Coordinates of C-alpha atoms in Angstrom, one line a residue:
X256 CA -64.3 -28.8 21.7
X257 CA -63.0 -31.8 23.0
X258 CA -62.8 -34.0 19.8
X259 CA -60.8 -30.6 18.2
X260 CA -58.9 -31.1 21.0
X261 CA -58.4 -34.9 21.0
X262 CA -57.5 -34.2 17.5
X263 CA -54.6 -31.9 18.1
X264 CA -53.1 -34.0 20.9
X265 CA -52.6 -37.0 18.5
X266 CA -51.1 -34.5 15.9
X267 CA -48.7 -33.2 18.6
X268 CA -44.7 -34.4 18.6
X269 CA -42.8 -34.8 21.5
X270 CA -38.9 -34.5 21.7
X271 CA -39.2 -38.1 23.8
X272 CA -42.5 -39.5 23.2
X273 CA -42.4 -42.2 25.8
X274 CA -41.7 -39.6 28.6
X275 CA -44.8 -38.1 30.1
X276 CA -42.6 -35.1 31.0
X277 CA -41.3 -34.4 27.5
X278 CA -41.1 -31.1 25.6
X279 CA -42.8 -30.5 22.4
X280 CA -41.3 -30.2 19.3
X281 CA -41.3 -27.3 17.1
X282 CA -40.9 -28.3 14.0
X283 CA -39.4 -25.6 11.1
X284 CA -40.3 -27.6 7.7
X285 CA -40.7 -24.6 5.5
X286 CA -38.4 -23.9 2.3
X287 CA -37.1 -20.6 4.0
X288 CA -36.2 -22.9 7.2
X289 CA -34.8 -25.4 5.0
X290 CA -32.6 -22.9 3.3
X291 CA -31.4 -21.0 6.4
X292 CA -30.3 -24.7 7.9
X293 CA -28.3 -25.3 4.4
X294 CA -26.7 -21.9 4.9
X295 CA -25.7 -22.3 8.8
X296 CA -24.4 -25.5 8.1
X297 CA -22.4 -24.0 5.2
X298 CA -20.6 -21.6 7.5
X299 CA -19.9 -24.5 9.7
X300 CA -18.1 -26.5 7.0
X301 CA -16.2 -23.3 6.3
X302 CA -15.2 -22.8 9.5
X303 CA -13.9 -26.1 9.8
X304 CA -12.0 -25.9 6.4
X305 CA -11.0 -22.5 6.7
X306 CA -9.3 -22.8 10.5
X307 CA -7.8 -26.3 9.6
X308 CA -5.9 -25.4 6.6
X309 CA -4.5 -22.2 8.9
X310 CA -3.6 -25.4 11.6
X311 CA -2.1 -27.6 9.1
X312 CA -0.2 -24.5 7.5
X313 CA 1.4 -23.2 10.5
X314 CA 2.5 -26.3 12.3
X315 CA 3.7 -28.3 9.0
X316 CA 5.9 -25.9 7.5
X317 CA 8.9 -25.2 9.5
X318 CA 9.2 -21.5 8.2
X319 CA 6.1 -20.5 9.8
X320 CA 7.3 -21.8 13.0
X321 CA 7.5 -18.0 14.7
X322 CA 5.8 -16.8 18.0
X323 CA 2.9 -14.6 15.6
X324 CA 2.0 -17.8 14.0
X325 CA 1.8 -19.3 16.8
X326 CA -0.7 -17.1 18.8
X327 CA -2.7 -17.2 15.3
X328 CA -2.5 -21.3 15.3
X329 CA -4.1 -21.0 19.0
X330 CA -6.9 -18.3 17.4
X331 CA -7.8 -20.8 15.0
X332 CA -7.6 -24.0 17.2
X333 CA -10.5 -22.0 19.2
X334 CA -12.1 -21.0 16.3
X335 CA -12.1 -24.6 15.1
X336 CA -14.4 -25.8 18.1
X337 CA -16.6 -23.2 17.5
X338 CA -17.3 -24.1 13.6
X339 CA -16.7 -28.4 14.8
X340 CA -19.0 -28.4 17.8
X341 CA -20.6 -25.3 18.8
X342 CA -22.3 -24.6 15.3
X343 CA -23.5 -28.0 14.5
X344 CA -24.7 -28.7 18.1
X345 CA -27.0 -25.5 17.9
X346 CA -28.0 -26.5 14.3
X347 CA -29.3 -29.4 15.6
X348 CA -31.1 -27.6 18.7
X349 CA -32.6 -25.3 16.1
X350 CA -34.1 -28.0 13.9
X351 CA -36.8 -29.4 15.9
X352 CA -36.4 -26.9 19.2
X353 CA -35.1 -30.5 21.1
X354 CA -32.6 -31.4 23.2
X355 CA -31.2 -35.2 22.5
X356 CA -27.2 -34.9 23.9
X357 CA -28.3 -35.3 27.9
X358 CA -28.0 -33.6 31.1
X359 CA -24.3 -33.9 31.0
X360 CA -23.7 -32.3 27.3
X361 CA -26.2 -29.9 28.4
X362 CA -24.2 -29.0 31.1
X363 CA -20.8 -28.8 29.1
X364 CA -22.0 -27.3 25.9
X365 CA -22.2 -23.4 27.0
X366 CA -19.0 -24.4 28.8
X367 CA -17.0 -25.0 25.8
X368 CA -19.4 -22.9 23.9
X369 CA -17.7 -19.6 25.6
X370 CA -14.2 -20.9 26.5
X371 CA -13.8 -21.3 22.9
X372 CA -15.0 -17.8 22.3
X373 CA -13.0 -16.4 25.3
X374 CA -9.9 -18.2 23.9
X375 CA -10.4 -16.2 20.7
X376 CA -10.6 -12.9 22.5
X377 CA -8.0 -13.5 24.5
X378 CA -5.5 -14.9 21.3
X379 CA -6.3 -11.4 19.6
X380 CA -4.9 -9.8 22.4
X381 CA -1.8 -11.5 22.5
X382 CA -1.8 -11.4 18.6
X383 CA -2.0 -7.5 19.2
X384 CA 0.7 -7.2 22.1
X385 CA 2.9 -9.2 19.4
X386 CA 2.3 -6.6 17.0
X387 CA 2.8 -3.9 18.8
X388 CA 6.2 -5.3 20.1
X389 CA 7.4 -6.3 16.5
X390 CA 6.6 -2.8 15.5
X391 CA 7.4 -0.3 18.3
X392 CA 11.0 -2.3 18.7
X393 CA 12.0 -4.4 15.6
X394 CA 15.5 -5.0 16.9
X395 CA 14.6 -6.0 20.4
X396 CA 11.5 -8.2 19.1
X397 CA 13.4 -11.4 18.8
X398 CA 14.8 -11.3 22.2
X399 CA 11.1 -10.2 24.1
X400 CA 9.2 -12.5 22.1
X401 CA 10.3 -16.4 21.9
X402 CA 8.2 -19.7 20.8
X403 CA 8.9 -20.5 24.3
X404 CA 7.3 -17.2 26.0
X405 CA 4.4 -17.6 23.2
X406 CA 3.6 -21.6 23.9
X407 CA 3.5 -19.7 28.1
X408 CA 1.1 -16.7 26.5
X409 CA -1.0 -19.7 25.0
X410 CA -1.5 -21.7 28.1
X411 CA -2.2 -18.7 29.9
X412 CA -4.8 -17.7 27.5
X413 CA -6.4 -20.8 27.6
X414 CA -6.3 -21.5 31.3
X415 CA -8.0 -18.0 32.0
X416 CA -10.6 -18.8 29.6
X417 CA -11.3 -22.4 31.4
X418 CA -11.7 -21.1 34.5
X419 CA -13.4 -17.9 34.4
X420 CA -16.2 -20.1 32.3
X421 CA -16.2 -22.7 34.8
X422 CA -16.7 -20.5 37.6
X423 CA -19.3 -18.1 35.7
X424 CA -21.6 -21.1 35.0
X425 CA -20.8 -22.8 38.9
X426 CA -22.6 -19.6 40.3
X427 CA -24.8 -19.5 37.4
X428 CA -26.2 -22.8 38.8
X429 CA -26.5 -24.3 34.8
X430 CA -23.2 -26.8 35.7
X431 CA -24.1 -27.9 38.6
X432 CA -28.3 -28.3 37.9
X433 CA -28.2 -27.9 33.9
X434 CA -32.2 -29.0 34.4
X435 CA -32.6 -25.8 36.9
X436 CA -34.3 -23.7 33.8
X437 CA -35.9 -26.3 32.0
X438 CA -39.5 -27.1 32.5
X439 CA -39.5 -30.3 30.6
X440 CA -37.5 -33.1 29.2
X441 CA -35.8 -32.1 26.0
X442 CA -34.9 -28.9 26.4
X443 CA -31.4 -27.2 27.5
X444 CA -31.9 -24.0 28.6
X445 CA -29.4 -21.2 30.1
X446 CA -30.4 -18.1 31.9
X447 CA -28.0 -15.6 32.2
X448 CA -29.1 -12.2 34.8
X449 CA -28.7 -8.7 34.1
X450 CA -25.7 -8.8 36.8
X451 CA -24.1 -11.7 35.3
X452 CA -24.1 -9.8 32.2
X453 CA -22.7 -6.8 33.5
X454 CA -19.9 -8.6 35.2
X455 CA -19.2 -10.7 32.0
X456 CA -19.4 -7.7 29.7
X457 CA -16.6 -6.3 31.5
X458 CA -14.4 -9.2 32.0
X459 CA -15.2 -10.8 28.3
X460 CA -15.7 -7.7 26.3
X461 CA -14.5 -4.4 27.6
X462 CA -11.3 -5.8 28.8
X463 CA -10.1 -7.5 25.5
X464 CA -11.4 -4.6 22.9
X465 CA -9.8 -1.7 25.4
X466 CA -6.5 -3.8 25.2
X467 CA -6.9 -4.3 21.4
X468 CA -7.7 -0.3 20.7
X469 CA -5.1 0.8 23.0
X470 CA -2.8 -1.0 21.3
X471 CA -3.5 -0.7 18.1
X472 CA -3.7 3.5 18.7
X473 CA -0.5 3.0 19.7
X474 CA 0.6 0.9 16.9
X475 CA -0.7 3.6 14.5
X476 CA 1.1 6.2 16.3
X477 CA 4.2 4.2 16.3
X478 CA 3.9 3.1 12.2
X479 CA 2.6 6.6 11.3
X480 CA 6.0 8.2 12.6
X481 CA 8.2 5.5 11.3
X482 CA 6.5 5.9 8.0
X483 CA 7.1 9.4 8.0
X484 CA 11.1 8.6 9.1
X485 CA 11.9 6.5 6.1
X486 CA 9.8 8.6 3.5
X487 CA 12.4 9.7 1.8
X488 CA 14.0 6.2 1.1
X489 CA 10.9 5.1 -1.1
X490 CA 12.5 7.6 -3.6
X491 CA 15.9 5.8 -3.5
X492 CA 15.3 1.9 -3.1
X493 CA 12.8 -0.5 -3.0
X494 CA 13.7 -1.4 0.6
X495 CA 11.7 2.1 1.5
X496 CA 8.7 1.1 -0.2
X497 CA 8.8 -2.2 1.5
X498 CA 9.1 -1.2 4.7
X499 CA 6.4 1.1 4.6
X500 CA 4.1 -1.3 3.0
X501 CA 4.6 -4.2 5.4
X502 CA 3.8 -1.3 8.4
X503 CA 0.8 -0.3 6.4
X504 CA -0.2 -3.7 6.5
X505 CA 0.3 -4.4 10.2
X506 CA -1.9 -1.3 10.7
X507 CA -4.7 -2.2 8.2
X508 CA -4.9 -6.0 9.3
X509 CA -5.3 -5.1 13.2
X510 CA -7.9 -2.2 12.6
X511 CA -9.8 -5.0 10.4
X512 CA -9.5 -7.4 13.4
X513 CA -11.0 -4.8 15.9
X514 CA -13.7 -3.8 13.6
X515 CA -15.0 -7.0 12.7
X516 CA -14.5 -8.2 17.0
X517 CA -16.7 -4.7 18.0
X518 CA -19.5 -5.4 15.2
X519 CA -20.1 -9.5 16.2
X520 CA -19.9 -8.6 19.7
X521 CA -21.5 -5.2 20.5
X522 CA -24.8 -6.4 19.6
X523 CA -24.9 -9.1 22.1
X524 CA -23.7 -6.9 25.0
X525 CA -26.2 -4.8 23.9
X526 CA -29.0 -6.7 24.3
X527 CA -27.6 -8.3 27.5
X528 CA -28.0 -4.5 29.0
X529 CA -31.6 -4.2 28.2
X530 CA -33.0 -7.3 28.7
X531 CA -33.4 -8.2 32.6
X532 CA -32.5 -11.7 31.8
X533 CA -31.5 -13.6 29.1
X534 CA -32.5 -16.6 27.9
X535 CA -30.7 -19.2 25.5
X536 CA -34.4 -20.2 23.6
X537 CA -35.3 -16.6 23.0
X538 CA -34.8 -15.9 18.9
X539 CA -32.8 -12.7 20.0
X540 CA -30.2 -14.6 21.4
X541 CA -29.7 -17.5 18.6
X542 CA -29.2 -14.6 16.4
X543 CA -26.7 -12.5 18.4
X544 CA -24.6 -15.6 19.2
X545 CA -24.3 -16.8 15.5
X546 CA -23.3 -13.6 14.7
X547 CA -20.5 -14.0 17.4
X548 CA -19.6 -17.7 15.8
X549 CA -19.2 -16.2 12.4
X550 CA -16.4 -14.1 13.9
X551 CA -14.9 -17.8 13.9
X552 CA -15.3 -17.7 10.5
X553 CA -14.0 -14.0 9.5
X554 CA -10.8 -14.2 11.8
X555 CA -8.7 -17.2 9.3
X556 CA -9.6 -15.1 6.6
X557 CA -8.0 -11.8 7.9
X558 CA -5.2 -13.4 9.6
X559 CA -4.3 -15.5 6.9
X560 CA -5.4 -15.2 3.3
X561 CA -4.4 -11.7 3.4
X562 CA -1.1 -13.1 3.3
X563 CA 0.8 -14.7 0.3
X564 CA 2.5 -17.4 2.4
X565 CA -1.0 -18.9 3.2
X566 CA -1.8 -18.6 -0.3
X567 CA 1.2 -21.0 -1.0
X568 CA 0.5 -23.7 1.9
X569 CA -3.3 -23.6 0.6
X570 CA -1.5 -24.3 -2.7
X571 CA 0.7 -27.5 -1.2
X572 CA -2.7 -29.0 0.9
X573 CA -4.6 -29.1 -1.5
X574 CA -2.4 -30.8 -4.1
X575 CA -1.4 -33.0 -1.5
X576 CA 2.2 -32.0 -2.0
X577 CA 2.6 -31.8 2.0
X578 CA 2.7 -35.7 2.0
X579 CA 6.2 -35.2 0.4
X580 CA 9.3 -36.2 2.4
X581 CA 10.7 -32.7 2.4
X582 CA 7.2 -30.6 2.0
X583 CA 8.1 -29.5 6.0
X584 CA 11.2 -27.3 4.2
X585 CA 9.1 -25.7 1.0
X586 CA 9.8 -21.8 0.8
X587 CA 6.8 -20.2 1.2
X588 CA 8.5 -17.0 0.7
X589 CA 9.9 -16.8 -2.7
X590 CA 9.6 -13.3 -3.3
X591 CA 12.2 -12.7 -1.1
X592 CA 15.2 -14.9 -2.6

């Protein structure tokens, strides 16, 4: 029996072999796990590429410098951080269940993770506000929503996301002591109590979601009224059909956004309320967090790929025509002229 135990110790692999307090590796080398890592890596790459295309398009082409697109770019920056930093670090940790990035990164990684998703949620709320004002009072939209005001909203969104998550992880204890919940060297464990989950539920989910749902219902009501008002025009001229199409697209797009947001977030918060403590080493935690991360992959699809200007800008980017001297002045809406 002792020989068997001795042989098992020889085959054990540790995260840090030179450290007597090192955690053991949990090697996952089966074909199914390799496929999973490749799949998650592809999601990360696609998330980065899609959000980069959105950011480059809006920042490069003058025609896209509008308040609405600035909010979309803020959303894309938050989602880019998820694909560029959060997803790869999570995949690396999943490979052998070891943390190699040190204590400092262990304390900052959850913070960066949830700052990104909080900023993403905040951007979604302000996009809903922007669309509501544009549809409810289009004649005054240009005076009520300006580039400077939108920039202020973006700064406010990111500032609130940073402040809230810093305070959350300070009171949680993880930010000041990343080893608080780790029993050995080579683990980065985050534990969230049920009371903290309840507070986070209302601040990070119920609040933003309620605001989006309220605005969406208001938009739907306004659009339905306006479509009825111009219904007679669709038989008289093309303008009536065009206005109706634009209004319907606005409602459908925002509806898809809210549906995807709910689909990605509800499972996480339902689980957080059903257990006493959430722990980052739990497989359920990992799966539900990846569902939230995938929202960052879907956002650029919803807000950009469904619009002609994005398809046009991608063609210019892929063909490297954006390097031409006058490329920033290219017309991305040829159908309007």
